[in-house]
PDB file of C-alpha atoms in Angstrom:
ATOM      1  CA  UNK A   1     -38.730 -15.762   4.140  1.00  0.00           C
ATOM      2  CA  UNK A   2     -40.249 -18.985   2.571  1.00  0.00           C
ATOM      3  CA  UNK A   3     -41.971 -19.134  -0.251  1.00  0.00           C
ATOM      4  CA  UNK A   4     -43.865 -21.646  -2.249  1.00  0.00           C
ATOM      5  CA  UNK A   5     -45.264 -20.703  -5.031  1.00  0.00           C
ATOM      6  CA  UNK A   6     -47.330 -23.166  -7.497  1.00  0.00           C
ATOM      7  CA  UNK A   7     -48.533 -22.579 -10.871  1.00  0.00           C
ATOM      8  CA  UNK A   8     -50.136 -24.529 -14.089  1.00  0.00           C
ATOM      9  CA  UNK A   9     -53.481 -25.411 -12.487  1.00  0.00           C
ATOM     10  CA  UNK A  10     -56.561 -24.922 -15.309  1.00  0.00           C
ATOM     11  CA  UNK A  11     -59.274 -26.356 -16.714  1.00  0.00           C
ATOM     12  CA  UNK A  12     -59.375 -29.835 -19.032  1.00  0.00           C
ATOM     13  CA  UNK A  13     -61.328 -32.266 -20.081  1.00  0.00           C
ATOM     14  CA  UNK A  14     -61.438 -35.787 -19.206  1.00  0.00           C
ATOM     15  CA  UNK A  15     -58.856 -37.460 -20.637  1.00  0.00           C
ATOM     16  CA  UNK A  16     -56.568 -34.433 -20.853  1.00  0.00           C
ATOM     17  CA  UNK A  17     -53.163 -33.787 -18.682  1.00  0.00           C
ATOM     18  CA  UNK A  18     -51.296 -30.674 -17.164  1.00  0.00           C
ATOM     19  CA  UNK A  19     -48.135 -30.139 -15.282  1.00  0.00           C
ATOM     20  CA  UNK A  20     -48.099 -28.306 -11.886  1.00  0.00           C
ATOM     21  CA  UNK A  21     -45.262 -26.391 -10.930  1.00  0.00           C
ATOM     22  CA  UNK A  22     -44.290 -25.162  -7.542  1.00  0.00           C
ATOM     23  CA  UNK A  23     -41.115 -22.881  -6.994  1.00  0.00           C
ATOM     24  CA  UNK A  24     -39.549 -23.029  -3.609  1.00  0.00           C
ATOM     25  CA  UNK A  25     -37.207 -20.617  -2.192  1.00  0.00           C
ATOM     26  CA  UNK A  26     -35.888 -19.437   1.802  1.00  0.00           C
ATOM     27  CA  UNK A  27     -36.394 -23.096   3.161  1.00  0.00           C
ATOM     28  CA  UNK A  28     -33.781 -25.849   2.842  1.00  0.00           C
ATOM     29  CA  UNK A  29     -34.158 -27.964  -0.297  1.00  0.00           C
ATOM     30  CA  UNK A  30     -32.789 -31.246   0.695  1.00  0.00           C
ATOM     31  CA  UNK A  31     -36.573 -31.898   2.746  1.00  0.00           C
ATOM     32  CA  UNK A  32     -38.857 -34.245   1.822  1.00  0.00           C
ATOM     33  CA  UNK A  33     -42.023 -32.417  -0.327  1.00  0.00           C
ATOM     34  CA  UNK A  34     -45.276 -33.256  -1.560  1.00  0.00           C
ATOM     35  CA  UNK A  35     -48.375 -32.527  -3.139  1.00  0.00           C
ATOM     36  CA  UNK A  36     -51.500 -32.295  -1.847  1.00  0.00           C
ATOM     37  CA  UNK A  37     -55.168 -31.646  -3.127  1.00  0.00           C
ATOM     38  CA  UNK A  38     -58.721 -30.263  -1.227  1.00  0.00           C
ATOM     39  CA  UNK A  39     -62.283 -30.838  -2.949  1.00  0.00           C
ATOM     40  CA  UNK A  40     -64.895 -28.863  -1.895  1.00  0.00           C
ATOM     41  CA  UNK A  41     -66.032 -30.338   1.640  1.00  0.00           C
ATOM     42  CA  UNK A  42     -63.282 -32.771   1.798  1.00  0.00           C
ATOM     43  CA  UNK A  43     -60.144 -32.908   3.937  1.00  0.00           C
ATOM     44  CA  UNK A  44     -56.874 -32.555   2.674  1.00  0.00           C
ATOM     45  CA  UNK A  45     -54.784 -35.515   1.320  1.00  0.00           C
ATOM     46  CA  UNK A  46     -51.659 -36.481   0.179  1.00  0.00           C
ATOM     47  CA  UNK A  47     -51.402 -37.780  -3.239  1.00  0.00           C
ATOM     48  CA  UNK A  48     -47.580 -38.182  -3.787  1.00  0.00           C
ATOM     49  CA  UNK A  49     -44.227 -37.124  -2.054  1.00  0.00           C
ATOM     50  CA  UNK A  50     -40.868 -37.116  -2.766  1.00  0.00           C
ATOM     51  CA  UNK A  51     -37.468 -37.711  -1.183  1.00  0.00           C
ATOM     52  CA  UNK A  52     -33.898 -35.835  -1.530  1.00  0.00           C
ATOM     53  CA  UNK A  53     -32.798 -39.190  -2.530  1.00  0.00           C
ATOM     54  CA  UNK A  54     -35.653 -38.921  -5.261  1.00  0.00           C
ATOM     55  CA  UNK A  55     -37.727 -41.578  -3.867  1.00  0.00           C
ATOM     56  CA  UNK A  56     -40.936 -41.187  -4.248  1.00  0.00           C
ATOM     57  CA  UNK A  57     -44.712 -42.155  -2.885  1.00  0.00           C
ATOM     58  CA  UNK A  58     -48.198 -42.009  -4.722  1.00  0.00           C
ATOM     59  CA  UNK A  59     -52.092 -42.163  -3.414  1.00  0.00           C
ATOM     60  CA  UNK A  60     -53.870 -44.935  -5.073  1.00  0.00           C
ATOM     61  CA  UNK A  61     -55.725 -42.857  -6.453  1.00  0.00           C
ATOM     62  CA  UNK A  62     -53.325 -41.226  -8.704  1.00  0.00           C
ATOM     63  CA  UNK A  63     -50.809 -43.929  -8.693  1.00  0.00           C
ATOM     64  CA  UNK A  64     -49.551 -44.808 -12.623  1.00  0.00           C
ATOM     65  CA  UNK A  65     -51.214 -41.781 -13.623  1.00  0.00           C
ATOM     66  CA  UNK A  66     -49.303 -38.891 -11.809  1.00  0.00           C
ATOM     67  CA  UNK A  67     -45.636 -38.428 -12.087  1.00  0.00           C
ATOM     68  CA  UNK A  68     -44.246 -36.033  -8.598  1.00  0.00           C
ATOM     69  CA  UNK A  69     -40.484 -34.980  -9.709  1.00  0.00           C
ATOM     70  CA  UNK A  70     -37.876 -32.129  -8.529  1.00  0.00           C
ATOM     71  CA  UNK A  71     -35.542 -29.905 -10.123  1.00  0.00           C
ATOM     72  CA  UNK A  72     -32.658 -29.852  -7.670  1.00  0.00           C
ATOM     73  CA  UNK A  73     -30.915 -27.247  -9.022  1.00  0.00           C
ATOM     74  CA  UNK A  74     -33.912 -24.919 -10.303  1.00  0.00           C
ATOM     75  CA  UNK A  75     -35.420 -25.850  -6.744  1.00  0.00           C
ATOM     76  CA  UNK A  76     -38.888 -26.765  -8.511  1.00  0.00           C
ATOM     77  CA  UNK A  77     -41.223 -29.341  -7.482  1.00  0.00           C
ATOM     78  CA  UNK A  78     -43.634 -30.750 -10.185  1.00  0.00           C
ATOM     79  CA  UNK A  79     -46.590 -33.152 -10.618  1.00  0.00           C
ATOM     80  CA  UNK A  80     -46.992 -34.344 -13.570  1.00  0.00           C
ATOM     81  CA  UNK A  81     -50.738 -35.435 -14.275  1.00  0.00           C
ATOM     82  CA  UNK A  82     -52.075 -37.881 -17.075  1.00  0.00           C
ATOM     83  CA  UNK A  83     -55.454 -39.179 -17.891  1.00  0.00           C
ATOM     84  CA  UNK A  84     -57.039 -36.809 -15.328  1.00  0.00           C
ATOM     85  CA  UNK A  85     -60.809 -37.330 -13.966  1.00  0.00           C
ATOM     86  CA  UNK A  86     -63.280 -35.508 -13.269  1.00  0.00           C
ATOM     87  CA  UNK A  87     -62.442 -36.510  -9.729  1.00  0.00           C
ATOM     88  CA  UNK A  88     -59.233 -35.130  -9.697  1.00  0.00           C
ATOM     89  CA  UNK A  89     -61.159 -31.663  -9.447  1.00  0.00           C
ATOM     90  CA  UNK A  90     -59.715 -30.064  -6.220  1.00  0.00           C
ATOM     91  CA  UNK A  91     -57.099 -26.957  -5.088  1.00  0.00           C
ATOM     92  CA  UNK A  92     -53.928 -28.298  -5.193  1.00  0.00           C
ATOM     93  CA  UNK A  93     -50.975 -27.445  -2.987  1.00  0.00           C
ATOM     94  CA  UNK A  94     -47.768 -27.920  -2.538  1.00  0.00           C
ATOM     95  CA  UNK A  95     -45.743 -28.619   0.665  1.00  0.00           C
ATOM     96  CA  UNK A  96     -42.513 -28.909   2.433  1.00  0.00           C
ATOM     97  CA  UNK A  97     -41.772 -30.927   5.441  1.00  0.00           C
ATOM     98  CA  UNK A  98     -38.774 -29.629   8.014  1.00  0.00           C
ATOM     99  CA  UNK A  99     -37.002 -33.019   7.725  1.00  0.00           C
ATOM    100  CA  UNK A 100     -35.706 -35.490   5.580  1.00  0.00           C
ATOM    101  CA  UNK A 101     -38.276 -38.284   6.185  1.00  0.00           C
ATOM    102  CA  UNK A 102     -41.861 -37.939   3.754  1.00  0.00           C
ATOM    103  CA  UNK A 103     -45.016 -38.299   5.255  1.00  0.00           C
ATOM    104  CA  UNK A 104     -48.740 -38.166   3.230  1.00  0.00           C
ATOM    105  CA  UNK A 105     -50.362 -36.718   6.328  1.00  0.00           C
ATOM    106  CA  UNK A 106     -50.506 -32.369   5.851  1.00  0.00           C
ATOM    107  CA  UNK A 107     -50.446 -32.047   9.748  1.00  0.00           C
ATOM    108  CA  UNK A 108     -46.439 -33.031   9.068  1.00  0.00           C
ATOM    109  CA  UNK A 109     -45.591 -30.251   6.313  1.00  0.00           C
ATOM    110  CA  UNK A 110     -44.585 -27.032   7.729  1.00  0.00           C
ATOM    111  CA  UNK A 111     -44.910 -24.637   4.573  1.00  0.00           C
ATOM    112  CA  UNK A 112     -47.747 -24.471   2.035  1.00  0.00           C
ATOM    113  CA  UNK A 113     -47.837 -22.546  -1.168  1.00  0.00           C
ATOM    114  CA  UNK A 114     -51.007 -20.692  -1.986  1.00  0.00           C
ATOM    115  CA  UNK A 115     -52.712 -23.404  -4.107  1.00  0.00           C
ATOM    116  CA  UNK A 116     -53.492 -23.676  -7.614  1.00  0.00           C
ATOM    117  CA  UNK A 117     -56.572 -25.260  -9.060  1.00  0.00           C
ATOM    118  CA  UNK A 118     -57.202 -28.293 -11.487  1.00  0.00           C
ATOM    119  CA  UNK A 119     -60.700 -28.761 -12.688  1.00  0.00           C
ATOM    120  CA  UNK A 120     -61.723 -31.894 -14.880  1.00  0.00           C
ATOM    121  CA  UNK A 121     -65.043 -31.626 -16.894  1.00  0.00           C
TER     122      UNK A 121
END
């Protein structure tokens, strides 16, 4: 059974960070995973990924102010998020692809957790 489960969404202002956390569990970890976020009445999109070999990809929207990492041995994904805007305001998810390659595009990400949500006044 596969499970991905995110946590440390909230509220902050401006300015402020948090750290999202999403525990994975019944799926091989070696895939390539990401994060993704959904604003009211927007699509879906991929802000950063991240390799087994630990490489990693960011949006340009969040690029030098999001950090994506993994715990390989507590099999935890995190995104690390400075400086946030009020933009940043969306559900966030986390996701895990079936292969080793990363893509930004959620139509190639198998599992989802539930979402968490980050809101920026």
């Amino acid at each position: 059974h596969v499970q991905l489960v995110e946590s440390g969404g909230g509220s902050v202002q401006a300015g402020g960070s948090l750290r999202l956390s999403c525990a994975l569990s019944g799926v091989t970890w070696r895939y390539c995973m990401g994060w993704f976020r959904q604003a009211p009445g927007k699509e879906r999109e991929g802000i950063a990924t991240i390799g087994s070999d630990g490489r990693t990809t960011y949006a340009h929207s969040v690029k030098d102010r999001f950090t994506i990492s993994r715990d390989n041995a507590e099999r935890t994904l995190y995104l690390q998020m400075n400086s946030l805007k009020p933009e940043d305001t969306a559900m966030y998810y986390c996701a895990a692809r079936t292969s080793l390659g990363c893509s930004r595009y959620p139509r190639d990400y198998r599992y989802w957790g539930q979402g968490t949500q980050v809101t920026v006044s």
